């Protein structure tokens, strides 16, 4: 297993035990999956049950203790006290997807970027922008790898695995969108 932390990658460690847990959020219960090895725990997925990107197969072991730090950071994020996650991560994806997901960490809290701008940062052509969008759609780590901060070049809120209404909520929560007048 390759463990990634915010902005870095550490040594490869053997995969031991897959685990699953949950965390309450303003969106309802979040599903957390990860792997626990002798040297610690790494988050592999953060999703909403029943939404695209949520694991189809249940993870055999449910271990809420393994997710104590993830819950602490998520609670702080939703309370407005955390702007950058520092959890050990071990997402599964193609080399291209992993590269795109890592680039998301360069989009600061409270800001947005476009799909084309993200592709340009990665040294990709305009033709490859759709591939960036597909990689973002496959991001298994909602919130932690902030794909919600990527919007259309025209300012429109394009798709989000958690739903566009949640994307708008997250961007408003982070101050990247003004609160709606309802």
PDB file of C-alpha atoms in Angstrom:
ATOM      1  CA  UNK A   1       0.000   0.000   0.000  1.00  0.00           C
ATOM      2  CA  UNK A   2       1.317   3.462  -0.801  1.00  0.00           C
ATOM      3  CA  UNK A   3       0.345   5.962   1.868  1.00  0.00           C
ATOM      4  CA  UNK A   4      -0.176   9.569   0.790  1.00  0.00           C
ATOM      5  CA  UNK A   5      -0.471  12.427   3.224  1.00  0.00           C
ATOM      6  CA  UNK A   6      -1.421  15.970   2.384  1.00  0.00           C
ATOM      7  CA  UNK A   7       1.207  16.964  -0.169  1.00  0.00           C
ATOM      8  CA  UNK A   8       3.462  13.895   0.160  1.00  0.00           C
ATOM      9  CA  UNK A   9       3.862  10.172  -0.364  1.00  0.00           C
ATOM     10  CA  UNK A  10       5.515   7.860   2.125  1.00  0.00           C
ATOM     11  CA  UNK A  11       7.021   4.426   1.794  1.00  0.00           C
ATOM     12  CA  UNK A  12       5.060   1.413   0.625  1.00  0.00           C
ATOM     13  CA  UNK A  13       3.611  -0.621   3.486  1.00  0.00           C
ATOM     14  CA  UNK A  14       1.907  -4.035   3.421  1.00  0.00           C
ATOM     15  CA  UNK A  15      -1.871  -4.020   3.410  1.00  0.00           C
ATOM     16  CA  UNK A  16      -3.231  -5.652   6.514  1.00  0.00           C
ATOM     17  CA  UNK A  17      -6.884  -5.198   7.280  1.00  0.00           C
ATOM     18  CA  UNK A  18      -9.613  -3.286   5.412  1.00  0.00           C
ATOM     19  CA  UNK A  19     -11.889  -1.357   7.764  1.00  0.00           C
ATOM     20  CA  UNK A  20     -15.086   0.652   7.534  1.00  0.00           C
ATOM     21  CA  UNK A  21     -16.638   3.321   9.685  1.00  0.00           C
ATOM     22  CA  UNK A  22     -19.015   6.256   9.572  1.00  0.00           C
ATOM     23  CA  UNK A  23     -18.989   9.911  10.498  1.00  0.00           C
ATOM     24  CA  UNK A  24     -21.947  12.267  10.904  1.00  0.00           C
ATOM     25  CA  UNK A  25     -21.936  15.375   8.724  1.00  0.00           C
ATOM     26  CA  UNK A  26     -24.293  18.149   7.616  1.00  0.00           C
ATOM     27  CA  UNK A  27     -25.040  15.879   4.595  1.00  0.00           C
ATOM     28  CA  UNK A  28     -25.902  12.851   6.668  1.00  0.00           C
ATOM     29  CA  UNK A  29     -23.696   9.927   7.442  1.00  0.00           C
ATOM     30  CA  UNK A  30     -20.358   9.752   5.613  1.00  0.00           C
ATOM     31  CA  UNK A  31     -18.932   6.321   4.809  1.00  0.00           C
ATOM     32  CA  UNK A  32     -15.228   5.957   5.610  1.00  0.00           C
ATOM     33  CA  UNK A  33     -13.150   3.054   4.343  1.00  0.00           C
ATOM     34  CA  UNK A  34      -9.492   2.426   4.831  1.00  0.00           C
ATOM     35  CA  UNK A  35      -6.733  -0.019   5.553  1.00  0.00           C
ATOM     36  CA  UNK A  36      -5.002  -0.620   8.807  1.00  0.00           C
ATOM     37  CA  UNK A  37      -1.515  -2.074   8.873  1.00  0.00           C
ATOM     38  CA  UNK A  38       1.026  -2.595  11.613  1.00  0.00           C
ATOM     39  CA  UNK A  39       2.298   0.968  11.216  1.00  0.00           C
ATOM     40  CA  UNK A  40      -1.021   2.804  11.178  1.00  0.00           C
ATOM     41  CA  UNK A  41      -4.163   3.536   9.256  1.00  0.00           C
ATOM     42  CA  UNK A  42      -4.798   5.147   5.856  1.00  0.00           C
ATOM     43  CA  UNK A  43      -8.081   6.396   4.422  1.00  0.00           C
ATOM     44  CA  UNK A  44      -8.940   4.863   1.035  1.00  0.00           C
ATOM     45  CA  UNK A  45     -12.415   6.317   0.532  1.00  0.00           C
ATOM     46  CA  UNK A  46     -14.739   8.958   1.950  1.00  0.00           C
ATOM     47  CA  UNK A  47     -18.155   8.887   0.344  1.00  0.00           C
ATOM     48  CA  UNK A  48     -21.879   9.191   0.857  1.00  0.00           C
ATOM     49  CA  UNK A  49     -23.712   5.838   0.956  1.00  0.00           C
ATOM     50  CA  UNK A  50     -25.709   5.233  -2.194  1.00  0.00           C
ATOM     51  CA  UNK A  51     -23.925   8.005  -4.157  1.00  0.00           C
ATOM     52  CA  UNK A  52     -21.484   7.526  -7.046  1.00  0.00           C
ATOM     53  CA  UNK A  53     -18.081   6.532  -5.725  1.00  0.00           C
ATOM     54  CA  UNK A  54     -19.410   4.782  -2.630  1.00  0.00           C
ATOM     55  CA  UNK A  55     -17.977   1.287  -2.289  1.00  0.00           C
ATOM     56  CA  UNK A  56     -20.367  -1.291  -3.757  1.00  0.00           C
ATOM     57  CA  UNK A  57     -19.036  -4.112  -1.603  1.00  0.00           C
ATOM     58  CA  UNK A  58     -19.161  -3.760   2.159  1.00  0.00           C
ATOM     59  CA  UNK A  59     -15.748  -3.763   3.828  1.00  0.00           C
ATOM     60  CA  UNK A  60     -15.606  -6.794   6.114  1.00  0.00           C
ATOM     61  CA  UNK A  61     -14.422  -5.177   9.354  1.00  0.00           C
ATOM     62  CA  UNK A  62     -16.217  -2.267  10.967  1.00  0.00           C
ATOM     63  CA  UNK A  63     -13.811  -0.470  13.279  1.00  0.00           C
ATOM     64  CA  UNK A  64     -14.857   2.974  14.427  1.00  0.00           C
ATOM     65  CA  UNK A  65     -11.622   3.409  16.446  1.00  0.00           C
ATOM     66  CA  UNK A  66      -9.533   3.417  13.247  1.00  0.00           C
ATOM     67  CA  UNK A  67     -11.339   6.577  12.124  1.00  0.00           C
ATOM     68  CA  UNK A  68     -10.994   8.696  15.266  1.00  0.00           C
ATOM     69  CA  UNK A  69      -8.548  11.122  13.620  1.00  0.00           C
ATOM     70  CA  UNK A  70     -10.593  11.295  10.407  1.00  0.00           C
ATOM     71  CA  UNK A  71     -13.703  12.127  12.459  1.00  0.00           C
ATOM     72  CA  UNK A  72     -11.807  14.766  14.435  1.00  0.00           C
ATOM     73  CA  UNK A  73     -10.590  16.463  11.235  1.00  0.00           C
ATOM     74  CA  UNK A  74     -13.993  16.240   9.529  1.00  0.00           C
ATOM     75  CA  UNK A  75     -15.719  17.705  12.594  1.00  0.00           C
ATOM     76  CA  UNK A  76     -13.186  20.568  12.624  1.00  0.00           C
ATOM     77  CA  UNK A  77     -13.696  21.141   8.872  1.00  0.00           C
ATOM     78  CA  UNK A  78     -17.479  21.329   9.207  1.00  0.00           C
ATOM     79  CA  UNK A  79     -17.106  23.637  12.236  1.00  0.00           C
ATOM     80  CA  UNK A  80     -14.941  25.994  10.141  1.00  0.00           C
ATOM     81  CA  UNK A  81     -11.752  25.343  12.146  1.00  0.00           C
ATOM     82  CA  UNK A  82      -9.841  23.219   9.570  1.00  0.00           C
ATOM     83  CA  UNK A  83      -8.887  24.291   6.057  1.00  0.00           C
ATOM     84  CA  UNK A  84      -6.481  21.489   5.102  1.00  0.00           C
ATOM     85  CA  UNK A  85      -6.669  17.772   5.903  1.00  0.00           C
ATOM     86  CA  UNK A  86      -3.560  15.933   7.063  1.00  0.00           C
ATOM     87  CA  UNK A  87      -4.832  12.354   7.122  1.00  0.00           C
ATOM     88  CA  UNK A  88      -2.777   9.449   5.745  1.00  0.00           C
ATOM     89  CA  UNK A  89      -4.386   8.495   2.425  1.00  0.00           C
ATOM     90  CA  UNK A  90      -4.200   5.414   0.230  1.00  0.00           C
ATOM     91  CA  UNK A  91      -6.601   5.921  -2.695  1.00  0.00           C
ATOM     92  CA  UNK A  92      -6.776   3.338  -5.459  1.00  0.00           C
ATOM     93  CA  UNK A  93      -6.655   4.658  -9.021  1.00  0.00           C
ATOM     94  CA  UNK A  94      -4.704   4.779 -12.238  1.00  0.00           C
ATOM     95  CA  UNK A  95      -1.431   6.715 -12.307  1.00  0.00           C
ATOM     96  CA  UNK A  96      -3.252   9.511 -14.194  1.00  0.00           C
ATOM     97  CA  UNK A  97      -6.072   9.648 -11.629  1.00  0.00           C
ATOM     98  CA  UNK A  98      -3.608   9.714  -8.725  1.00  0.00           C
ATOM     99  CA  UNK A  99      -1.766  12.600 -10.402  1.00  0.00           C
ATOM    100  CA  UNK A 100      -4.990  14.593 -10.859  1.00  0.00           C
ATOM    101  CA  UNK A 101      -6.147  13.881  -7.289  1.00  0.00           C
ATOM    102  CA  UNK A 102      -2.775  14.961  -5.891  1.00  0.00           C
ATOM    103  CA  UNK A 103      -3.044  18.224  -7.863  1.00  0.00           C
ATOM    104  CA  UNK A 104      -6.298  19.017  -6.034  1.00  0.00           C
ATOM    105  CA  UNK A 105      -4.269  19.713  -2.904  1.00  0.00           C
ATOM    106  CA  UNK A 106      -2.897  22.775  -4.706  1.00  0.00           C
ATOM    107  CA  UNK A 107      -6.361  24.368  -4.833  1.00  0.00           C
ATOM    108  CA  UNK A 108      -6.543  26.354  -1.577  1.00  0.00           C
ATOM    109  CA  UNK A 109      -9.502  26.413   0.782  1.00  0.00           C
ATOM    110  CA  UNK A 110     -11.897  29.228  -0.107  1.00  0.00           C
ATOM    111  CA  UNK A 111     -10.939  29.275  -3.795  1.00  0.00           C
ATOM    112  CA  UNK A 112     -11.955  27.529  -6.991  1.00  0.00           C
ATOM    113  CA  UNK A 113     -10.254  26.596 -10.218  1.00  0.00           C
ATOM    114  CA  UNK A 114     -11.601  25.413 -13.555  1.00  0.00           C
ATOM    115  CA  UNK A 115     -11.132  22.029 -15.169  1.00  0.00           C
ATOM    116  CA  UNK A 116      -9.041  23.696 -17.892  1.00  0.00           C
ATOM    117  CA  UNK A 117      -6.850  25.514 -15.348  1.00  0.00           C
ATOM    118  CA  UNK A 118      -6.256  22.265 -13.477  1.00  0.00           C
ATOM    119  CA  UNK A 119      -5.351  20.514 -16.738  1.00  0.00           C
ATOM    120  CA  UNK A 120      -2.916  23.340 -17.584  1.00  0.00           C
ATOM    121  CA  UNK A 121      -1.276  23.038 -14.133  1.00  0.00           C
ATOM    122  CA  UNK A 122      -0.713  19.379 -14.909  1.00  0.00           C
ATOM    123  CA  UNK A 123       0.853  20.266 -18.270  1.00  0.00           C
ATOM    124  CA  UNK A 124      -2.046  18.778 -20.214  1.00  0.00           C
ATOM    125  CA  UNK A 125      -3.623  20.082 -23.402  1.00  0.00           C
ATOM    126  CA  UNK A 126      -7.157  21.462 -23.686  1.00  0.00           C
ATOM    127  CA  UNK A 127      -8.137  18.181 -25.354  1.00  0.00           C
ATOM    128  CA  UNK A 128      -7.187  16.339 -22.151  1.00  0.00           C
ATOM    129  CA  UNK A 129      -9.444  18.505 -19.967  1.00  0.00           C
ATOM    130  CA  UNK A 130     -12.269  15.961 -20.247  1.00  0.00           C
ATOM    131  CA  UNK A 131      -9.930  13.266 -18.940  1.00  0.00           C
ATOM    132  CA  UNK A 132      -9.270  15.495 -15.923  1.00  0.00           C
ATOM    133  CA  UNK A 133     -13.037  15.773 -15.386  1.00  0.00           C
ATOM    134  CA  UNK A 134     -13.408  11.986 -15.556  1.00  0.00           C
ATOM    135  CA  UNK A 135     -10.570  11.546 -13.050  1.00  0.00           C
ATOM    136  CA  UNK A 136     -12.235  14.029 -10.705  1.00  0.00           C
ATOM    137  CA  UNK A 137     -15.504  12.123 -11.045  1.00  0.00           C
ATOM    138  CA  UNK A 138     -13.697   8.996  -9.843  1.00  0.00           C
ATOM    139  CA  UNK A 139     -12.135  10.722  -6.808  1.00  0.00           C
ATOM    140  CA  UNK A 140     -12.751   8.330  -3.885  1.00  0.00           C
ATOM    141  CA  UNK A 141     -11.888  10.915  -1.220  1.00  0.00           C
ATOM    142  CA  UNK A 142     -14.653  13.529  -1.240  1.00  0.00           C
ATOM    143  CA  UNK A 143     -13.814  16.624   0.834  1.00  0.00           C
ATOM    144  CA  UNK A 144     -10.301  15.407   1.690  1.00  0.00           C
ATOM    145  CA  UNK A 145      -9.148  15.691  -1.927  1.00  0.00           C
ATOM    146  CA  UNK A 146     -11.226  18.804  -2.731  1.00  0.00           C
ATOM    147  CA  UNK A 147     -12.680  18.066  -6.169  1.00  0.00           C
ATOM    148  CA  UNK A 148     -15.636  20.272  -5.148  1.00  0.00           C
ATOM    149  CA  UNK A 149     -13.335  23.285  -5.725  1.00  0.00           C
ATOM    150  CA  UNK A 150     -13.177  22.580  -9.482  1.00  0.00           C
ATOM    151  CA  UNK A 151     -15.876  24.383 -11.477  1.00  0.00           C
ATOM    152  CA  UNK A 152     -16.638  25.165 -15.101  1.00  0.00           C
ATOM    153  CA  UNK A 153     -14.690  27.939 -16.860  1.00  0.00           C
ATOM    154  CA  UNK A 154     -17.960  29.899 -16.988  1.00  0.00           C
ATOM    155  CA  UNK A 155     -18.350  29.653 -13.202  1.00  0.00           C
ATOM    156  CA  UNK A 156     -20.988  26.931 -13.366  1.00  0.00           C
ATOM    157  CA  UNK A 157     -21.012  24.152 -10.805  1.00  0.00           C
ATOM    158  CA  UNK A 158     -20.494  21.012 -12.827  1.00  0.00           C
ATOM    159  CA  UNK A 159     -21.070  17.499 -11.520  1.00  0.00           C
ATOM    160  CA  UNK A 160     -19.975  16.274  -8.112  1.00  0.00           C
ATOM    161  CA  UNK A 161     -20.219  12.716  -6.776  1.00  0.00           C
ATOM    162  CA  UNK A 162     -21.928  14.074  -3.664  1.00  0.00           C
ATOM    163  CA  UNK A 163     -24.424  16.027  -5.773  1.00  0.00           C
ATOM    164  CA  UNK A 164     -24.221  19.591  -7.110  1.00  0.00           C
ATOM    165  CA  UNK A 165     -26.288  20.908  -4.169  1.00  0.00           C
ATOM    166  CA  UNK A 166     -23.602  19.609  -1.781  1.00  0.00           C
ATOM    167  CA  UNK A 167     -20.874  21.123  -3.960  1.00  0.00           C
ATOM    168  CA  UNK A 168     -22.603  24.505  -3.642  1.00  0.00           C
ATOM    169  CA  UNK A 169     -22.923  24.026   0.132  1.00  0.00           C
ATOM    170  CA  UNK A 170     -19.205  23.174   0.465  1.00  0.00           C
ATOM    171  CA  UNK A 171     -18.090  26.157  -1.631  1.00  0.00           C
ATOM    172  CA  UNK A 172     -20.352  28.459   0.389  1.00  0.00           C
ATOM    173  CA  UNK A 173     -19.053  26.948   3.640  1.00  0.00           C
ATOM    174  CA  UNK A 174     -15.477  27.633   2.488  1.00  0.00           C
ATOM    175  CA  UNK A 175     -16.315  31.193   1.402  1.00  0.00           C
ATOM    176  CA  UNK A 176     -15.720  30.587  -2.302  1.00  0.00           C
ATOM    177  CA  UNK A 177     -19.396  31.322  -3.081  1.00  0.00           C
ATOM    178  CA  UNK A 178     -21.550  33.963  -1.457  1.00  0.00           C
ATOM    179  CA  UNK A 179     -24.436  32.637   0.647  1.00  0.00           C
ATOM    180  CA  UNK A 180     -27.643  32.255  -1.357  1.00  0.00           C
ATOM    181  CA  UNK A 181     -30.384  34.755  -0.696  1.00  0.00           C
ATOM    182  CA  UNK A 182     -33.451  32.636  -0.156  1.00  0.00           C
TER     183      UNK A 182
END
